[in-house]
mmCIF file of C-alpha atoms in Angstrom:
data_model
loop_
_atom_site.group_PDB
_atom_site.id
_atom_site.type_symbol
_atom_site.label_atom_id
_atom_site.label_comp_id
_atom_site.label_asym_id
_atom_site.label_seq_id
_atom_site.Cartn_x
_atom_site.Cartn_y
_atom_site.Cartn_z
ATOM 1 C CA UNK Q 1 0.000 0.000 0.000
ATOM 2 C CA UNK Q 2 1.307 3.447 -0.904
ATOM 3 C CA UNK Q 3 2.149 5.847 1.914
ATOM 4 C CA UNK Q 4 1.491 9.531 1.357
ATOM 5 C CA UNK Q 5 3.391 11.959 3.586
ATOM 6 C CA UNK Q 6 1.278 15.081 3.917
ATOM 7 C CA UNK Q 7 0.476 18.047 6.115
ATOM 8 C CA UNK Q 8 -2.795 19.907 6.709
ATOM 9 C CA UNK Q 9 -3.292 23.233 4.935
ATOM 10 C CA UNK Q 10 -0.338 22.717 2.623
ATOM 11 C CA UNK Q 11 0.630 22.044 -0.969
ATOM 12 C CA UNK Q 12 0.183 18.337 -0.295
ATOM 13 C CA UNK Q 13 -3.504 18.900 -1.117
ATOM 14 C CA UNK Q 14 -2.841 17.930 -4.743
ATOM 15 C CA UNK Q 15 -1.457 14.539 -3.685
ATOM 16 C CA UNK Q 16 -4.407 13.924 -1.352
ATOM 17 C CA UNK Q 17 -6.815 14.736 -4.176
ATOM 18 C CA UNK Q 18 -4.845 12.515 -6.560
ATOM 19 C CA UNK Q 19 -4.930 9.531 -4.212
ATOM 20 C CA UNK Q 20 -8.645 9.995 -3.625
ATOM 21 C CA UNK Q 21 -9.235 10.055 -7.399
ATOM 22 C CA UNK Q 22 -7.542 6.655 -7.796
ATOM 23 C CA UNK Q 23 -10.068 4.928 -5.556
ATOM 24 C CA UNK Q 24 -7.210 2.784 -4.223
ATOM 25 C CA UNK Q 25 -6.380 2.332 -0.542
ATOM 26 C CA UNK Q 26 -3.385 4.271 0.735
ATOM 27 C CA UNK Q 27 -1.945 5.279 4.085
ATOM 28 C CA UNK Q 28 -1.776 8.947 5.030
ATOM 29 C CA UNK Q 29 1.283 9.703 7.134
ATOM 30 C CA UNK Q 30 0.913 13.026 8.906
ATOM 31 C CA UNK Q 31 4.042 15.134 8.538
ATOM 32 C CA UNK Q 32 2.984 18.355 10.216
ATOM 33 C CA UNK Q 33 5.072 21.185 8.773
ATOM 34 C CA UNK Q 34 3.849 23.552 11.501
ATOM 35 C CA UNK Q 35 5.899 21.503 13.989
ATOM 36 C CA UNK Q 36 8.929 21.020 11.728
ATOM 37 C CA UNK Q 37 8.198 17.310 11.167
ATOM 38 C CA UNK Q 38 9.425 17.635 7.578
ATOM 39 C CA UNK Q 39 12.950 18.408 8.837
ATOM 40 C CA UNK Q 40 13.421 15.347 11.024
ATOM 41 C CA UNK Q 41 16.045 12.699 10.210
ATOM 42 C CA UNK Q 42 13.213 10.178 9.866
ATOM 43 C CA UNK Q 43 11.444 12.198 7.153
ATOM 44 C CA UNK Q 44 14.344 13.642 5.131
ATOM 45 C CA UNK Q 45 15.079 10.407 3.227
ATOM 46 C CA UNK Q 46 11.544 10.722 1.788
ATOM 47 C CA UNK Q 47 12.167 14.293 0.626
ATOM 48 C CA UNK Q 48 15.609 15.814 1.199
ATOM 49 C CA UNK Q 49 14.111 19.236 0.367
ATOM 50 C CA UNK Q 50 12.146 19.028 3.657
ATOM 51 C CA UNK Q 51 8.798 19.604 1.970
ATOM 52 C CA UNK Q 52 5.521 17.754 1.580
ATOM 53 C CA UNK Q 53 4.144 15.819 -0.186
ATOM 54 C CA UNK Q 54 6.246 12.708 -0.553
ATOM 55 C CA UNK Q 55 5.172 9.225 -1.551
ATOM 56 C CA UNK Q 56 6.518 5.795 -0.665
ATOM 57 C CA UNK Q 57 5.511 2.765 -2.726
ATOM 58 C CA UNK Q 58 7.441 -0.232 -1.449
ATOM 59 C CA UNK Q 59 11.093 0.512 -2.190
ATOM 60 C CA UNK Q 60 10.240 3.503 -4.400
ATOM 61 C CA UNK Q 61 10.148 6.955 -2.825
ATOM 62 C CA UNK Q 62 9.528 10.238 -4.580
ATOM 63 C CA UNK Q 63 8.552 13.821 -3.940
ATOM 64 C CA UNK Q 64 7.309 16.813 -5.954
ATOM 65 C CA UNK Q 65 3.581 16.925 -6.619
ATOM 66 C CA UNK Q 66 3.755 16.700 -10.423
ATOM 67 C CA UNK Q 67 6.143 13.728 -10.235
ATOM 68 C CA UNK Q 68 3.799 12.029 -7.751
ATOM 69 C CA UNK Q 69 0.891 12.665 -10.143
ATOM 70 C CA UNK Q 70 2.790 11.130 -13.068
ATOM 71 C CA UNK Q 71 3.892 8.122 -11.018
ATOM 72 C CA UNK Q 72 0.520 7.338 -9.462
ATOM 73 C CA UNK Q 73 -1.363 7.811 -12.747
ATOM 74 C CA UNK Q 74 0.908 5.197 -14.343
ATOM 75 C CA UNK Q 75 0.708 2.811 -11.362
ATOM 76 C CA UNK Q 76 -3.103 2.857 -11.465
ATOM 77 C CA UNK Q 77 -4.019 2.998 -15.170
ATOM 78 C CA UNK Q 78 -7.543 1.832 -14.356
ATOM 79 C CA UNK Q 79 -8.163 5.248 -12.739
ATOM 80 C CA UNK Q 80 -7.726 6.819 -16.213
ATOM 81 C CA UNK Q 81 -5.756 9.790 -14.866
ATOM 82 C CA UNK Q 82 -3.340 9.856 -17.820
ATOM 83 C CA UNK Q 83 -3.635 9.126 -21.526
ATOM 84 C CA UNK Q 84 -1.840 5.847 -22.268
ATOM 85 C CA UNK Q 85 1.437 5.628 -24.179
ATOM 86 C CA UNK Q 86 0.773 6.096 -27.863
ATOM 87 C CA UNK Q 87 -2.308 8.263 -27.337
ATOM 88 C CA UNK Q 88 -1.823 11.626 -29.093
ATOM 89 C CA UNK Q 89 -3.261 13.385 -25.995
ATOM 90 C CA UNK Q 90 -0.303 12.159 -23.919
ATOM 91 C CA UNK Q 91 1.959 14.917 -25.232
ATOM 92 C CA UNK Q 92 -0.562 17.572 -24.205
ATOM 93 C CA UNK Q 93 -1.025 15.857 -20.826
ATOM 94 C CA UNK Q 94 2.712 15.908 -20.101
ATOM 95 C CA UNK Q 95 2.965 19.518 -21.235
ATOM 96 C CA UNK Q 96 0.279 20.684 -18.794
ATOM 97 C CA UNK Q 97 1.403 18.394 -15.971
ATOM 98 C CA UNK Q 98 4.808 20.085 -15.989
ATOM 99 C CA UNK Q 99 3.566 23.538 -16.993
ATOM 100 C CA UNK Q 100 2.055 23.822 -13.506
ATOM 101 C CA UNK Q 101 5.270 23.662 -11.421
ATOM 102 C CA UNK Q 102 7.575 25.172 -14.050
ATOM 103 C CA UNK Q 103 5.406 28.095 -15.197
ATOM 104 C CA UNK Q 104 2.244 28.581 -13.102
ATOM 105 C CA UNK Q 105 3.825 28.363 -9.640
ATOM 106 C CA UNK Q 106 6.726 30.766 -10.313
ATOM 107 C CA UNK Q 107 4.389 33.168 -12.142
ATOM 108 C CA UNK Q 108 2.035 33.099 -9.122
ATOM 109 C CA UNK Q 109 4.888 33.998 -6.810
ATOM 110 C CA UNK Q 110 6.099 36.736 -9.137
ATOM 111 C CA UNK Q 111 2.635 38.323 -9.254
ATOM 112 C CA UNK Q 112 2.060 37.921 -5.511
ATOM 113 C CA UNK Q 113 5.427 39.374 -4.524
ATOM 114 C CA UNK Q 114 5.536 41.983 -7.328
ATOM 115 C CA UNK Q 115 9.150 41.046 -8.076
ATOM 116 C CA UNK Q 116 10.401 42.394 -11.391
ATOM 117 C CA UNK Q 117 12.218 39.706 -13.368
ATOM 118 C CA UNK Q 118 13.588 39.941 -16.882
ATOM 119 C CA UNK Q 119 11.270 37.615 -18.869
ATOM 120 C CA UNK Q 120 14.209 36.416 -20.951
ATOM 121 C CA UNK Q 121 16.002 35.281 -17.791
ATOM 122 C CA UNK Q 122 12.897 33.759 -16.142
ATOM 123 C CA UNK Q 123 12.315 30.122 -17.031
ATOM 124 C CA UNK Q 124 8.569 30.772 -17.127
ATOM 125 C CA UNK Q 125 8.897 33.887 -19.310
ATOM 126 C CA UNK Q 126 6.328 36.588 -18.558
ATOM 127 C CA UNK Q 127 3.907 35.991 -15.688
ATOM 128 C CA UNK Q 128 1.041 37.659 -17.557
ATOM 129 C CA UNK Q 129 1.632 35.416 -20.580
ATOM 130 C CA UNK Q 130 1.557 32.306 -18.368
ATOM 131 C CA UNK Q 131 -1.953 33.151 -17.202
ATOM 132 C CA UNK Q 132 -3.078 34.251 -20.664
ATOM 133 C CA UNK Q 133 -1.968 30.876 -22.093
ATOM 134 C CA UNK Q 134 -3.725 29.010 -19.270
ATOM 135 C CA UNK Q 135 -6.854 31.156 -19.706
ATOM 136 C CA UNK Q 136 -7.013 30.337 -23.432
ATOM 137 C CA UNK Q 137 -6.600 26.608 -22.749
ATOM 138 C CA UNK Q 138 -9.282 26.555 -20.053
ATOM 139 C CA UNK Q 139 -11.759 28.442 -22.258
ATOM 140 C CA UNK Q 140 -11.958 25.298 -24.411
ATOM 141 C CA UNK Q 141 -12.710 23.070 -21.375
ATOM 142 C CA UNK Q 142 -14.195 21.465 -19.557
ATOM 143 C CA UNK Q 143 -10.775 20.043 -18.608
ATOM 144 C CA UNK Q 144 -7.244 20.931 -19.649
ATOM 145 C CA UNK Q 145 -7.286 18.031 -22.169
ATOM 146 C CA UNK Q 146 -10.819 18.813 -23.332
ATOM 147 C CA UNK Q 147 -13.351 16.171 -22.339
ATOM 148 C CA UNK Q 148 -10.885 13.998 -20.386
ATOM 149 C CA UNK Q 149 -10.128 14.688 -16.732
ATOM 150 C CA UNK Q 150 -6.515 13.810 -15.857
ATOM 151 C CA UNK Q 151 -3.806 14.186 -13.231
ATOM 152 C CA UNK Q 152 -2.836 17.398 -15.045
ATOM 153 C CA UNK Q 153 -6.163 18.844 -13.880
ATOM 154 C CA UNK Q 154 -5.305 17.859 -10.326
ATOM 155 C CA UNK Q 155 -2.006 19.726 -10.353
ATOM 156 C CA UNK Q 156 -3.383 22.771 -12.217
ATOM 157 C CA UNK Q 157 -6.736 22.824 -10.413
ATOM 158 C CA UNK Q 158 -5.208 22.610 -6.940
ATOM 159 C CA UNK Q 159 -2.708 25.358 -7.815
ATOM 160 C CA UNK Q 160 -5.394 27.675 -9.189
ATOM 161 C CA UNK Q 161 -7.658 27.031 -6.222
ATOM 162 C CA UNK Q 162 -4.758 27.927 -3.929
ATOM 163 C CA UNK Q 163 -3.737 31.050 -5.874
ATOM 164 C CA UNK Q 164 -7.131 32.425 -6.914
ATOM 165 C CA UNK Q 165 -9.594 31.326 -4.238
ATOM 166 C CA UNK Q 166 -7.731 30.596 -1.028
ATOM 167 C CA UNK Q 167 -4.976 33.211 -1.016
ATOM 168 C CA UNK Q 168 -6.065 35.631 -3.772
ATOM 169 C CA UNK Q 169 -2.516 35.792 -5.132
ATOM 170 C CA UNK Q 170 -3.691 35.880 -8.748
ATOM 171 C CA UNK Q 171 -6.716 37.793 -10.082
ATOM 172 C CA UNK Q 172 -9.722 35.649 -10.937
ATOM 173 C CA UNK Q 173 -10.805 35.222 -14.543
ATOM 174 C CA UNK Q 174 -14.099 33.718 -15.730
ATOM 175 C CA UNK Q 175 -12.363 30.622 -17.155
ATOM 176 C CA UNK Q 176 -10.444 30.132 -13.884
ATOM 177 C CA UNK Q 177 -13.613 30.407 -11.794
ATOM 178 C CA UNK Q 178 -15.526 27.931 -13.963
ATOM 179 C CA UNK Q 179 -12.618 25.490 -13.909
ATOM 180 C CA UNK Q 180 -12.126 25.696 -10.145
ATOM 181 C CA UNK Q 181 -15.879 25.158 -9.685
ATOM 182 C CA UNK Q 182 -15.712 22.000 -11.841
ATOM 183 C CA UNK Q 183 -12.725 20.733 -9.848
ATOM 184 C CA UNK Q 184 -14.400 21.514 -6.510
ATOM 185 C CA UNK Q 185 -17.518 19.600 -7.582
ATOM 186 C CA UNK Q 186 -15.567 16.348 -7.843
ATOM 187 C CA UNK Q 187 -16.180 14.041 -4.845
ATOM 188 C CA UNK Q 188 -12.444 13.262 -4.545
ATOM 189 C CA UNK Q 189 -11.649 16.999 -4.338
ATOM 190 C CA UNK Q 190 -14.264 17.384 -1.617
ATOM 191 C CA UNK Q 191 -12.873 14.466 0.407
ATOM 192 C CA UNK Q 192 -9.341 15.857 0.083
ATOM 193 C CA UNK Q 193 -10.563 19.290 1.179
ATOM 194 C CA UNK Q 194 -11.960 17.831 4.407
ATOM 195 C CA UNK Q 195 -8.696 15.979 5.079
ATOM 196 C CA UNK Q 196 -6.492 18.966 4.223
ATOM 197 C CA UNK Q 197 -8.402 21.180 6.646
ATOM 198 C CA UNK Q 198 -6.876 19.097 9.426
#
């Protein structure tokens, strides 16, 4: 059984939601970041960066939410959280799965902190462009791949919910609001929300 190391009211929400979407049993291992539990010698082998989430599956251990999404989606193909190898949608799925941590998250922080960064030097380019590109993709909907819900929606949906609704770091847009509403209507999202509240 997979073990998910998580903390209430943290970025580990995406991994909780992911595991709930699989419908498979898993063990939640509380790693309360408010007490520094993520910095203990017992936890650091799971994630040397001293962050949550982390996942242990037998002898395999990994961290980083997008990597956990990719791994779990492949381990449980019956959950249909990723297009299979050979499906033309897989390229788009991988693009969006990694667009979230490499473009959306840094752009959120740039907007929230009002830090000026040369867009040529920033790996994500221009923060405004990041959200314009995401806006255009979500206008097509209902999900980032069109009709198919995937783990990419989990990583993007949890990030947008965090940035737009919970902490108001990024201005709302109609496509963002509709998308977050669709995500929040999913039973797995609702179960994860209850757990993440602590």
